[in-house]
Every structure is written in C-alpha cells, then in structure tokens.
Amino acid sequence: MVGDLSLKTSCRYTGIVIGVLVLVILISGCMYGDETNLGNNTSHIKTYSAYNINFNYSSNWYAYNATTGSNNVVPGDLPLGGDVFTSNTNRSNNNDMIFVVSKDDFTVFDVQIIPTGDLSEQEGIKLIKNSMIPDDWNKLSNGTLTIDGKTAYEDIYTAHDQSYNEQMRYEVIYLIKNGKTYYINMQAPDKEFDKEKSNFNIIINSFKVQ
C-alpha cells in the first residue's frame, strides 16, 4: 500500500512538473513570436528622400533617381534592400525629375515632377495626360484620393506591353502642389497587381512633399 501511494504521488508530481514546463514553453514561444513579427515589420521598410520628396518603400525593392530635361540622366543606384538614398542638391528649377523604386522590370513605382506654373489643376492634368498617356491604354476607372493632405486624381489603365509580352495594369496619380504636378505611376502585371497593392500603399500612404 505504501509503495502504491508513493508511486501515485510521484506520478502526480511528475505530471504537474511536465504541465508547468509545457506552459512555460508555450508562453516563451508566444513572446518570441511577437518579437519576431515586430522585428519584421520594422526591418522591412526603407526610406527614399530626394529633391524635396520622401516616402517609405519595401526593403526588397531597389531605388534610383534620374533627372531629365536640361540635364543628363543622373542615376543613383541602390543595391537590393539598400539604405536611404538622399540628395543634398536642390534641383527644383529643372524641367522635370524622375524617381523610381522597383521590385523588378515589371513592378515599378515612379514619380515625375513636372512644373505646371499658373495652370489650373485640370489644365495641368490635361496637358500631362495628352503627352504621357499612350493612345492604346485602356482606361478602367478614375477617382480621387488624399496624399500628403491634398486631393490627388487617379486613373487606372490596362495595356499590353509588347516588349515583355505581358498584360500590364497602370495606376496613374496626379498630385498638384507648390506649382508642380507630381505624376505618379504604379505598374505591375495585371494578374499580379492586387498582390502588390500593399507595397504600393506603403509608398502612397507615406508620400510627402516638403
């Protein structure tokens, strides 16, 4: 009887110890998981800053800038997932500037700054549309959104890219601020565009003009 009682008591304590150990492991795992997720959220974002604009973008994209107009193209290539690209040069008097962040040849976010002077918003947009939008682009929809506290105008198109033999979707945004129109183009293969929307939103939601 004594032996049976000791065995039962030992088994009971062993069960309690195992239960406590399992609970500790589960709690530790949850805490580790939270820390990992937090780390991923913060480490997967980079910042682009040049020529009085800045925005965040996914770190598995790369970035560069090019200035056109009266100047030669000036690339500032970053390696995949590179650090912040910053320009200390004020080129606000150039005819236009182009900034690009890209995941690959197909999935691209680019901004072109075009001085529109005293033109009204609609006059400036019409002028840019006539010179920038190809005739063979098929318009799907249009609307407005808010970027950096300003109302911006949005058009969505699809078109077949003959160079890559790929059906593409283009989301074109016109943001007018400080006498300039920020012509924003987001593009990706039509079948992949919705999957990339979260990456585009990271940029749009953080886009600021100084």
Coordinates of N, CA and C in Angstrom, one line a residue:
M1 N 0.8 -1.2 0.0 CA 0.0 0.0 0.0 C 0.9 1.3 0.0
V2 N 1.9 1.2 0.8 CA 2.8 2.4 0.9 C 3.5 2.6 -0.4
G3 N 3.9 1.5 -1.0 CA 4.6 1.6 -2.3 C 3.7 2.2 -3.4
D4 N 2.4 1.7 -3.4 CA 1.4 2.2 -4.4 C 1.2 3.7 -4.2
L5 N 1.1 4.1 -2.9 CA 0.8 5.5 -2.6 C 2.0 6.4 -3.0
S6 N 3.2 5.9 -2.8 CA 4.4 6.7 -3.2 C 4.5 6.8 -4.7
L7 N 4.1 5.7 -5.4 CA 4.1 5.8 -6.9 C 3.1 6.7 -7.4
K8 N 1.9 6.7 -6.8 CA 0.9 7.6 -7.3 C 1.3 9.1 -7.1
T9 N 1.8 9.3 -5.9 CA 2.3 10.7 -5.5 C 3.4 11.1 -6.5
S10 N 4.3 10.3 -6.8 CA 5.4 10.6 -7.7 C 4.9 10.9 -9.1
C11 N 4.0 10.1 -9.5 CA 3.4 10.3 -10.9 C 2.6 11.6 -10.9
R12 N 1.9 11.9 -9.8 CA 1.1 13.2 -9.8 C 2.1 14.4 -9.9
Y13 N 3.2 14.4 -9.1 CA 4.1 15.5 -9.1 C 4.8 15.6 -10.5
T14 N 5.1 14.4 -11.0 CA 5.7 14.4 -12.4 C 4.8 15.1 -13.4
G15 N 3.5 14.7 -13.3 CA 2.6 15.3 -14.2 C 2.5 16.8 -14.1
I16 N 2.5 17.3 -12.8 CA 2.5 18.7 -12.5 C 3.7 19.4 -13.1
V17 N 4.9 18.9 -12.9 CA 6.1 19.4 -13.4 C 6.1 19.5 -14.9
I18 N 5.6 18.4 -15.6 CA 5.6 18.4 -17.0 C 4.6 19.5 -17.5
G19 N 3.4 19.6 -16.8 CA 2.5 20.6 -17.2 C 3.0 22.0 -17.1
V20 N 3.8 22.3 -16.0 CA 4.4 23.6 -15.9 C 5.4 23.9 -17.0
L21 N 6.2 22.9 -17.3 CA 7.2 23.1 -18.3 C 6.6 23.3 -19.7
V22 N 5.5 22.6 -20.0 CA 4.8 22.9 -21.3 C 4.2 24.3 -21.3
L23 N 3.7 24.8 -20.2 CA 3.1 26.1 -20.1 C 4.2 27.2 -20.4
V24 N 5.3 26.9 -19.7 CA 6.5 27.9 -19.9 C 6.9 27.9 -21.3
I25 N 7.0 26.8 -21.9 CA 7.5 26.7 -23.3 C 6.5 27.4 -24.2
L26 N 5.2 27.2 -24.0 CA 4.2 27.9 -24.8 C 4.2 29.4 -24.7
I27 N 4.3 29.8 -23.4 CA 4.4 31.3 -23.2 C 5.6 31.9 -23.8
S28 N 6.8 31.2 -23.7 CA 8.0 31.7 -24.3 C 7.9 31.7 -25.8
G29 N 7.3 30.7 -26.4 CA 7.1 30.7 -27.8 C 6.2 31.9 -28.3
C30 N 5.2 32.2 -27.6 CA 4.3 33.3 -28.0 C 5.1 34.6 -27.9
M31 N 5.9 34.8 -26.8 CA 6.6 36.0 -26.7 C 7.6 36.2 -27.8
Y32 N 8.3 35.1 -28.1 CA 9.3 35.1 -29.2 C 8.7 35.4 -30.5
G33 N 7.5 34.8 -30.7 CA 6.8 35.1 -32.0 C 6.4 36.6 -32.1
D34 N 5.9 37.2 -31.0 CA 5.6 38.6 -31.1 C 6.8 39.5 -31.4
E35 N 7.9 39.1 -30.8 CA 9.1 39.9 -31.0 C 9.6 39.8 -32.5
T36 N 9.5 38.6 -33.0 CA 9.9 38.3 -34.4 C 9.1 39.1 -35.4
N37 N 7.7 39.1 -35.1 CA 6.8 39.8 -36.0 C 7.1 41.3 -35.9
L38 N 7.4 41.8 -34.8 CA 7.7 43.2 -34.6 C 8.9 43.6 -35.4
G39 N 9.9 42.7 -35.3 CA 11.2 43.0 -36.0 C 11.0 43.0 -37.5
N40 N 10.2 42.0 -38.0 CA 9.9 42.0 -39.4 C 9.2 43.3 -39.9
N41 N 8.3 43.8 -39.1 CA 7.5 44.9 -39.5 C 8.4 46.2 -39.6
T42 N 9.4 46.3 -38.7 CA 10.2 47.5 -38.7 C 11.4 47.3 -39.7
S43 N 11.9 46.1 -39.9 CA 13.1 46.0 -40.7 C 12.8 45.9 -42.2
H44 N 11.5 45.7 -42.6 CA 11.2 45.5 -44.0 C 10.8 46.8 -44.6
I45 N 11.1 48.0 -44.0 CA 10.8 49.3 -44.6 C 12.0 50.1 -44.7
K46 N 12.2 50.7 -45.9 CA 13.3 51.7 -46.2 C 12.6 53.0 -46.5
T47 N 13.5 54.1 -46.5 CA 13.0 55.4 -46.8 C 13.7 56.0 -48.0
Y48 N 13.0 56.6 -48.8 CA 13.5 57.3 -50.0 C 13.4 58.8 -49.8
S49 N 14.5 59.6 -50.0 CA 14.4 61.0 -49.7 C 15.3 61.7 -50.8
A50 N 14.7 62.5 -51.6 CA 15.5 63.2 -52.6 C 14.6 64.4 -53.2
Y51 N 15.3 65.5 -53.5 CA 14.6 66.6 -54.2 C 13.3 67.0 -53.5
N52 N 13.2 67.1 -52.2 CA 12.1 67.6 -51.5 C 10.9 66.6 -51.5
I53 N 11.1 65.4 -51.8 CA 10.1 64.4 -51.6 C 10.6 63.2 -50.8
N54 N 9.8 62.6 -50.0 CA 10.3 61.4 -49.3 C 9.1 60.4 -49.1
F55 N 9.4 59.2 -49.0 CA 8.4 58.1 -48.8 C 9.1 56.9 -48.4
N56 N 8.3 56.0 -47.8 CA 8.8 54.7 -47.4 C 8.5 53.7 -48.5
Y57 N 9.3 52.6 -48.5 CA 9.1 51.5 -49.5 C 9.6 50.2 -49.0
S58 N 9.2 49.1 -49.5 CA 9.6 47.8 -49.1 C 11.1 47.6 -49.3
S59 N 11.8 47.0 -48.3 CA 13.2 46.8 -48.4 C 13.7 45.8 -49.5
N60 N 12.8 45.0 -50.0 CA 13.2 44.1 -51.0 C 13.0 44.7 -52.4
W61 N 12.7 46.0 -52.5 CA 12.7 46.7 -53.7 C 14.0 47.5 -53.8
Y62 N 14.4 48.0 -54.9 CA 15.5 48.9 -55.0 C 15.1 50.3 -55.6
A63 N 16.0 51.2 -55.4 CA 15.6 52.6 -55.7 C 16.7 53.3 -56.5
Y64 N 16.4 54.2 -57.4 CA 17.3 55.1 -58.0 C 16.6 56.4 -58.5
N65 N 17.3 57.4 -58.8 CA 16.7 58.6 -59.3 C 17.4 59.0 -60.6
A66 N 16.6 59.7 -61.5 CA 17.2 60.2 -62.7 C 16.6 61.5 -63.0
T67 N 17.4 62.5 -63.4 CA 16.9 63.8 -63.7 C 17.0 64.0 -65.2
T68 N 15.9 64.5 -65.8 CA 15.8 64.7 -67.2 C 15.6 66.2 -67.5
G69 N 15.4 66.5 -68.8 CA 15.2 67.9 -69.2 C 16.5 68.5 -69.7
S70 N 16.9 69.6 -69.0 CA 18.1 70.3 -69.5 C 19.4 69.6 -69.0
N71 N 19.2 68.6 -68.1 CA 20.4 67.9 -67.5 C 20.5 66.4 -68.1
N72 N 21.7 65.9 -68.0 CA 21.8 64.5 -68.4 C 21.2 63.6 -67.3
V73 N 20.9 62.4 -67.7 CA 20.3 61.4 -66.7 C 21.3 61.2 -65.7
V74 N 20.9 61.3 -64.4 CA 21.8 61.1 -63.3 C 21.3 59.9 -62.5
P75 N 21.9 58.7 -62.6 CA 21.4 57.6 -61.8 C 22.0 57.6 -60.5
G76 N 21.3 57.1 -59.5 CA 21.8 56.9 -58.1 C 21.4 55.5 -57.7
D77 N 22.0 54.5 -58.2 CA 21.5 53.1 -58.0 C 21.8 52.7 -56.5
L78 N 20.8 52.0 -56.0 CA 21.0 51.4 -54.7 C 20.9 49.8 -54.9
P79 N 21.7 49.1 -54.1 CA 21.6 47.7 -54.1 C 20.3 47.2 -53.6
L80 N 19.9 46.0 -53.9 CA 18.6 45.4 -53.4 C 18.5 45.6 -51.9
G81 N 17.5 46.3 -51.4 CA 17.3 46.5 -50.0 C 18.3 47.4 -49.4
G82 N 18.8 48.4 -50.2 CA 19.8 49.3 -49.8 C 19.4 50.3 -48.8
D83 N 20.3 51.2 -48.3 CA 19.9 52.2 -47.3 C 19.3 53.4 -48.0
V84 N 19.0 54.4 -47.2 CA 18.4 55.6 -47.6 C 19.2 56.3 -48.7
F85 N 18.5 56.6 -49.8 CA 19.1 57.5 -50.8 C 18.7 58.9 -50.5
T86 N 19.7 59.8 -50.4 CA 19.5 61.2 -50.0 C 20.3 62.1 -51.0
S87 N 19.6 63.1 -51.5 CA 20.3 64.1 -52.3 C 20.3 65.4 -51.5
N88 N 21.5 66.0 -51.4 CA 21.6 67.3 -50.8 C 21.5 68.5 -51.8
T89 N 21.3 68.1 -53.1 CA 21.3 69.1 -54.1 C 19.8 69.5 -54.4
N90 N 19.6 70.8 -54.4 CA 18.2 71.3 -54.8 C 18.2 71.6 -56.2
R91 N 17.4 70.8 -57.0 CA 17.3 70.9 -58.4 C 15.9 71.3 -58.8
S92 N 15.2 72.1 -57.9 CA 13.8 72.4 -58.1 C 13.6 73.2 -59.4
N93 N 14.6 73.8 -60.0 CA 14.4 74.6 -61.2 C 14.5 73.7 -62.5
N94 N 14.8 72.5 -62.4 CA 14.9 71.6 -63.6 C 13.6 71.5 -64.2
N95 N 13.6 71.1 -65.5 CA 12.3 70.9 -66.2 C 11.5 69.8 -65.6
D96 N 12.1 68.7 -65.2 CA 11.4 67.7 -64.5 C 12.4 66.7 -63.9
M97 N 12.0 65.9 -62.9 CA 12.8 65.0 -62.2 C 12.0 63.7 -62.2
I98 N 12.8 62.6 -62.2 CA 12.1 61.2 -62.1 C 12.8 60.5 -61.0
F99 N 11.9 59.8 -60.2 CA 12.4 59.0 -59.1 C 11.7 57.6 -59.2
V100 N 12.5 56.6 -59.0 CA 11.9 55.2 -59.2 C 12.3 54.3 -58.1
V101 N 11.3 53.5 -57.6 CA 11.6 52.4 -56.8 C 10.9 51.2 -57.5
S102 N 11.6 50.0 -57.5 CA 11.2 48.9 -58.3 C 11.5 47.6 -57.6
K103 N 10.5 46.7 -57.8 CA 10.8 45.3 -57.4 C 11.5 44.5 -58.5
D104 N 11.1 44.7 -59.7 CA 11.7 44.1 -60.9 C 11.3 44.9 -62.1
D105 N 11.6 44.4 -63.3 CA 11.3 45.1 -64.5 C 9.8 45.4 -64.7
F106 N 8.9 44.6 -64.1 CA 7.5 44.8 -64.3 C 6.9 45.6 -63.2
T107 N 7.3 45.4 -62.0 CA 6.6 46.0 -60.8 C 7.4 47.3 -60.4
V108 N 6.8 48.4 -60.7 CA 7.5 49.7 -60.6 C 6.6 50.8 -60.0
F109 N 7.2 51.6 -59.2 CA 6.6 52.9 -58.7 C 7.5 54.0 -59.2
D110 N 7.0 54.9 -60.0 CA 7.9 56.1 -60.4 C 7.1 57.4 -60.2
V111 N 7.9 58.4 -60.0 CA 7.4 59.8 -59.8 C 8.1 60.7 -60.8
Q112 N 7.4 61.5 -61.5 CA 8.0 62.5 -62.3 C 7.4 63.9 -61.9
I113 N 8.3 64.8 -61.6 CA 7.9 66.1 -61.1 C 7.9 67.1 -62.3
I114 N 6.7 67.7 -62.6 CA 6.6 68.5 -63.8 C 6.1 69.9 -63.4
P115 N 6.8 70.9 -63.6 CA 6.3 72.3 -63.3 C 5.1 72.6 -64.2
T116 N 4.0 73.0 -63.5 CA 2.8 73.4 -64.3 C 2.5 74.9 -64.0
G117 N 3.3 75.6 -63.3 CA 3.1 77.0 -63.1 C 1.8 77.5 -62.7
D118 N 1.2 78.4 -63.4 CA -0.1 79.0 -63.1 C -1.3 78.3 -63.7
L119 N -1.0 77.2 -64.3 CA -2.2 76.4 -64.9 C -3.1 75.9 -63.8
S120 N -4.3 75.8 -64.0 CA -5.2 75.2 -63.0 C -4.9 73.7 -62.9
E121 N -5.4 73.1 -61.9 CA -5.2 71.7 -61.7 C -5.7 70.9 -62.9
Q122 N -6.9 71.2 -63.4 CA -7.4 70.4 -64.5 C -6.7 70.7 -65.8
E123 N -6.2 71.9 -66.0 CA -5.4 72.3 -67.2 C -4.1 71.5 -67.2
G124 N -3.5 71.5 -66.0 CA -2.2 70.8 -65.9 C -2.3 69.3 -66.1
I125 N -3.3 68.7 -65.5 CA -3.5 67.3 -65.7 C -3.8 67.0 -67.2
K126 N -4.7 67.8 -67.8 CA -5.0 67.5 -69.2 C -3.7 67.6 -70.1
L127 N -2.9 68.6 -69.8 CA -1.7 68.8 -70.6 C -0.8 67.5 -70.4
I128 N -0.6 67.1 -69.2 CA 0.2 65.9 -68.9 C -0.3 64.6 -69.5
K129 N -1.6 64.5 -69.4 CA -2.3 63.3 -70.0 C -2.0 63.2 -71.5
N130 N -2.2 64.3 -72.2 CA -2.0 64.3 -73.6 C -0.6 63.9 -74.0
S131 N 0.4 64.2 -73.2 CA 1.8 63.9 -73.5 C 2.3 62.6 -72.9
M132 N 1.7 62.1 -71.9 CA 2.2 61.0 -71.2 C 1.4 59.7 -71.4
I133 N 0.2 59.7 -71.6 CA -0.7 58.5 -71.7 C -0.8 58.0 -73.1
P134 N -0.3 56.8 -73.4 CA -0.4 56.3 -74.8 C -1.8 56.1 -75.2
D135 N -2.1 56.2 -76.5 CA -3.4 56.0 -77.0 C -4.0 54.6 -76.8
D136 N -3.1 53.6 -76.8 CA -3.6 52.2 -76.7 C -3.8 51.8 -75.3
W137 N -3.7 52.6 -74.3 CA -4.0 52.2 -72.9 C -5.5 52.2 -72.7
N138 N -6.1 51.2 -72.1 CA -7.5 51.1 -71.9 C -7.9 51.5 -70.5
K139 N -8.6 52.6 -70.4 CA -9.0 53.2 -69.1 C -10.1 52.4 -68.5
L140 N -9.8 52.0 -67.2 CA -10.8 51.2 -66.5 C -11.6 52.0 -65.5
S141 N -11.0 53.0 -64.8 CA -11.7 53.8 -63.8 C -10.9 55.0 -63.5
N142 N -11.6 55.9 -62.8 CA -10.9 57.1 -62.3 C -11.5 57.5 -61.0
G143 N -10.8 58.3 -60.2 CA -11.3 58.7 -58.9 C -10.4 59.7 -58.2
T144 N -10.5 59.9 -56.9 CA -9.7 60.8 -56.2 C -9.2 60.1 -54.9
L145 N -8.1 60.6 -54.4 CA -7.6 60.1 -53.1 C -6.8 61.2 -52.4
T146 N -6.5 61.1 -51.2 CA -5.7 62.1 -50.4 C -4.3 61.6 -50.2
I147 N -3.4 62.5 -50.7 CA -1.9 62.2 -50.5 C -1.3 63.5 -49.9
D148 N -0.6 63.3 -48.8 CA 0.0 64.4 -48.1 C -0.9 65.6 -47.9
G149 N -2.2 65.2 -47.5 CA -3.2 66.3 -47.2 C -3.8 66.9 -48.3
K150 N -3.5 66.5 -49.5 CA -4.0 67.1 -50.8 C -4.8 66.1 -51.5
T151 N -5.9 66.6 -52.2 CA -6.6 65.8 -53.1 C -5.8 65.5 -54.4
A152 N -5.7 64.2 -54.7 CA -5.0 63.8 -55.9 C -6.0 63.1 -56.8
Y153 N -5.6 63.0 -58.1 CA -6.5 62.4 -59.1 C -5.9 61.2 -59.7
E154 N -6.8 60.2 -59.8 CA -6.3 58.8 -60.1 C -7.0 58.2 -61.3
D155 N -6.3 57.7 -62.2 CA -6.8 56.9 -63.4 C -6.1 55.5 -63.4
I156 N -6.9 54.5 -63.7 CA -6.4 53.1 -63.8 C -6.6 52.6 -65.2
Y157 N -5.5 52.1 -65.8 CA -5.5 51.6 -67.2 C -4.9 50.2 -67.2
T158 N -5.2 49.5 -68.3 CA -4.5 48.2 -68.7 C -4.0 48.4 -70.1
A159 N -3.0 47.7 -70.4 CA -2.4 47.7 -71.7 C -1.4 46.6 -71.9
H160 N -1.2 46.2 -73.1 CA -0.3 45.1 -73.4 C 1.1 45.6 -73.7
D161 N 2.0 45.2 -72.9 CA 3.4 45.6 -73.1 C 4.1 44.7 -74.1
Q162 N 4.3 45.2 -75.3 CA 4.9 44.3 -76.3 C 6.3 43.9 -76.1
S163 N 7.0 44.8 -75.4 CA 8.4 44.5 -75.1 C 8.6 43.2 -74.2
Y164 N 7.7 43.0 -73.3 CA 7.7 41.9 -72.4 C 6.6 40.8 -72.7
N165 N 5.7 41.2 -73.7 CA 4.6 40.3 -74.0 C 3.8 40.0 -72.7
E166 N 3.4 41.1 -72.0 CA 2.7 41.0 -70.8 C 1.6 42.0 -70.7
Q167 N 0.4 41.5 -70.2 CA -0.7 42.4 -69.9 C -0.4 43.2 -68.6
M168 N -0.4 44.5 -68.7 CA 0.0 45.3 -67.5 C -1.2 46.1 -67.0
R169 N -1.1 46.5 -65.8 CA -2.0 47.4 -65.2 C -1.3 48.6 -64.7
Y170 N -1.8 49.8 -64.9 CA -1.1 51.1 -64.5 C -2.1 51.9 -63.7
E171 N -1.7 52.3 -62.5 CA -2.4 53.3 -61.7 C -1.7 54.6 -61.7
V172 N -2.3 55.6 -62.4 CA -1.6 56.9 -62.6 C -2.3 57.9 -61.7
I173 N -1.5 58.6 -60.9 CA -2.0 59.6 -60.0 C -1.3 61.0 -60.3
Y174 N -2.1 62.0 -60.2 CA -1.7 63.4 -60.4 C -1.9 64.1 -59.1
L175 N -0.8 64.5 -58.5 CA -0.8 65.3 -57.2 C -0.2 66.7 -57.5
I176 N -1.0 67.7 -57.3 CA -0.6 69.1 -57.7 C -0.2 69.8 -56.4
K177 N 1.0 70.3 -56.3 CA 1.4 71.0 -55.1 C 2.6 72.0 -55.4
N178 N 2.5 73.2 -54.8 CA 3.6 74.2 -55.0 C 3.9 74.5 -56.4
G179 N 2.9 74.6 -57.3 CA 3.2 74.9 -58.7 C 3.8 73.8 -59.5
K180 N 3.7 72.6 -59.0 CA 4.3 71.4 -59.7 C 3.2 70.3 -59.7
T181 N 3.3 69.5 -60.7 CA 2.4 68.3 -60.7 C 3.3 67.1 -60.5
Y182 N 3.0 66.2 -59.6 CA 3.7 65.0 -59.3 C 3.0 63.9 -60.0
Y183 N 3.5 63.5 -61.1 CA 2.9 62.4 -62.0 C 3.4 61.1 -61.4
I184 N 2.6 60.4 -60.8 CA 2.9 59.1 -60.1 C 2.4 57.9 -60.9
N185 N 3.2 57.0 -61.2 CA 2.8 55.8 -61.9 C 3.2 54.6 -61.1
M186 N 2.2 53.7 -60.9 CA 2.4 52.4 -60.3 C 2.0 51.4 -61.3
Q187 N 2.9 50.4 -61.6 CA 2.6 49.4 -62.6 C 3.0 48.1 -62.1
A188 N 2.3 47.0 -62.6 CA 2.6 45.6 -62.4 C 1.9 44.8 -63.4
P189 N 2.3 43.6 -63.6 CA 1.4 42.7 -64.4 C 0.0 42.7 -63.9
D190 N -1.0 42.7 -64.8 CA -2.4 42.8 -64.4 C -2.7 41.7 -63.4
K191 N -2.2 40.5 -63.7 CA -2.6 39.4 -62.8 C -1.9 39.4 -61.4
E192 N -0.9 40.3 -61.3 CA -0.1 40.4 -60.0 C -0.4 41.7 -59.3
F193 N -1.1 42.6 -59.9 CA -1.2 44.0 -59.4 C -1.8 44.0 -58.0
D194 N -2.9 43.2 -57.8 CA -3.6 43.2 -56.5 C -2.7 42.7 -55.4
K195 N -1.8 41.7 -55.7 CA -0.9 41.2 -54.7 C 0.1 42.2 -54.3
E196 N 0.5 43.1 -55.2 CA 1.5 44.2 -54.9 C 0.9 45.4 -54.3
K197 N -0.4 45.5 -54.2 CA -1.1 46.7 -53.8 C -0.6 47.1 -52.4
S198 N -0.3 46.2 -51.5 CA 0.1 46.6 -50.2 C 1.5 47.3 -50.2
N199 N 2.3 46.8 -51.1 CA 3.6 47.5 -51.3 C 3.5 48.9 -51.9
F200 N 2.5 49.1 -52.8 CA 2.3 50.4 -53.4 C 1.7 51.3 -52.3
N201 N 0.8 50.7 -51.4 CA 0.2 51.5 -50.4 C 1.2 52.0 -49.3
I202 N 2.2 51.2 -49.1 CA 3.3 51.7 -48.2 C 3.9 53.0 -48.7
I203 N 4.1 53.1 -50.0 CA 4.6 54.3 -50.6 C 3.6 55.5 -50.6
I204 N 2.4 55.2 -51.1 CA 1.4 56.3 -51.2 C 1.1 56.8 -49.8
N205 N 0.9 56.0 -48.8 CA 0.5 56.5 -47.5 C 1.5 57.3 -46.8
S206 N 2.8 57.1 -47.2 CA 3.9 57.9 -46.6 C 4.5 59.0 -47.5
F207 N 3.9 59.2 -48.6 CA 4.5 60.1 -49.6 C 4.3 61.6 -49.1
K208 N 5.4 62.3 -49.0 CA 5.3 63.7 -48.5 C 6.1 64.6 -49.5
V209 N 5.6 65.8 -49.7 CA 6.3 66.8 -50.5 C 6.7 67.9 -49.5
Q210 N 8.0 68.3 -49.4 CA 8.4 69.3 -48.5 C 8.2 70.7 -49.1

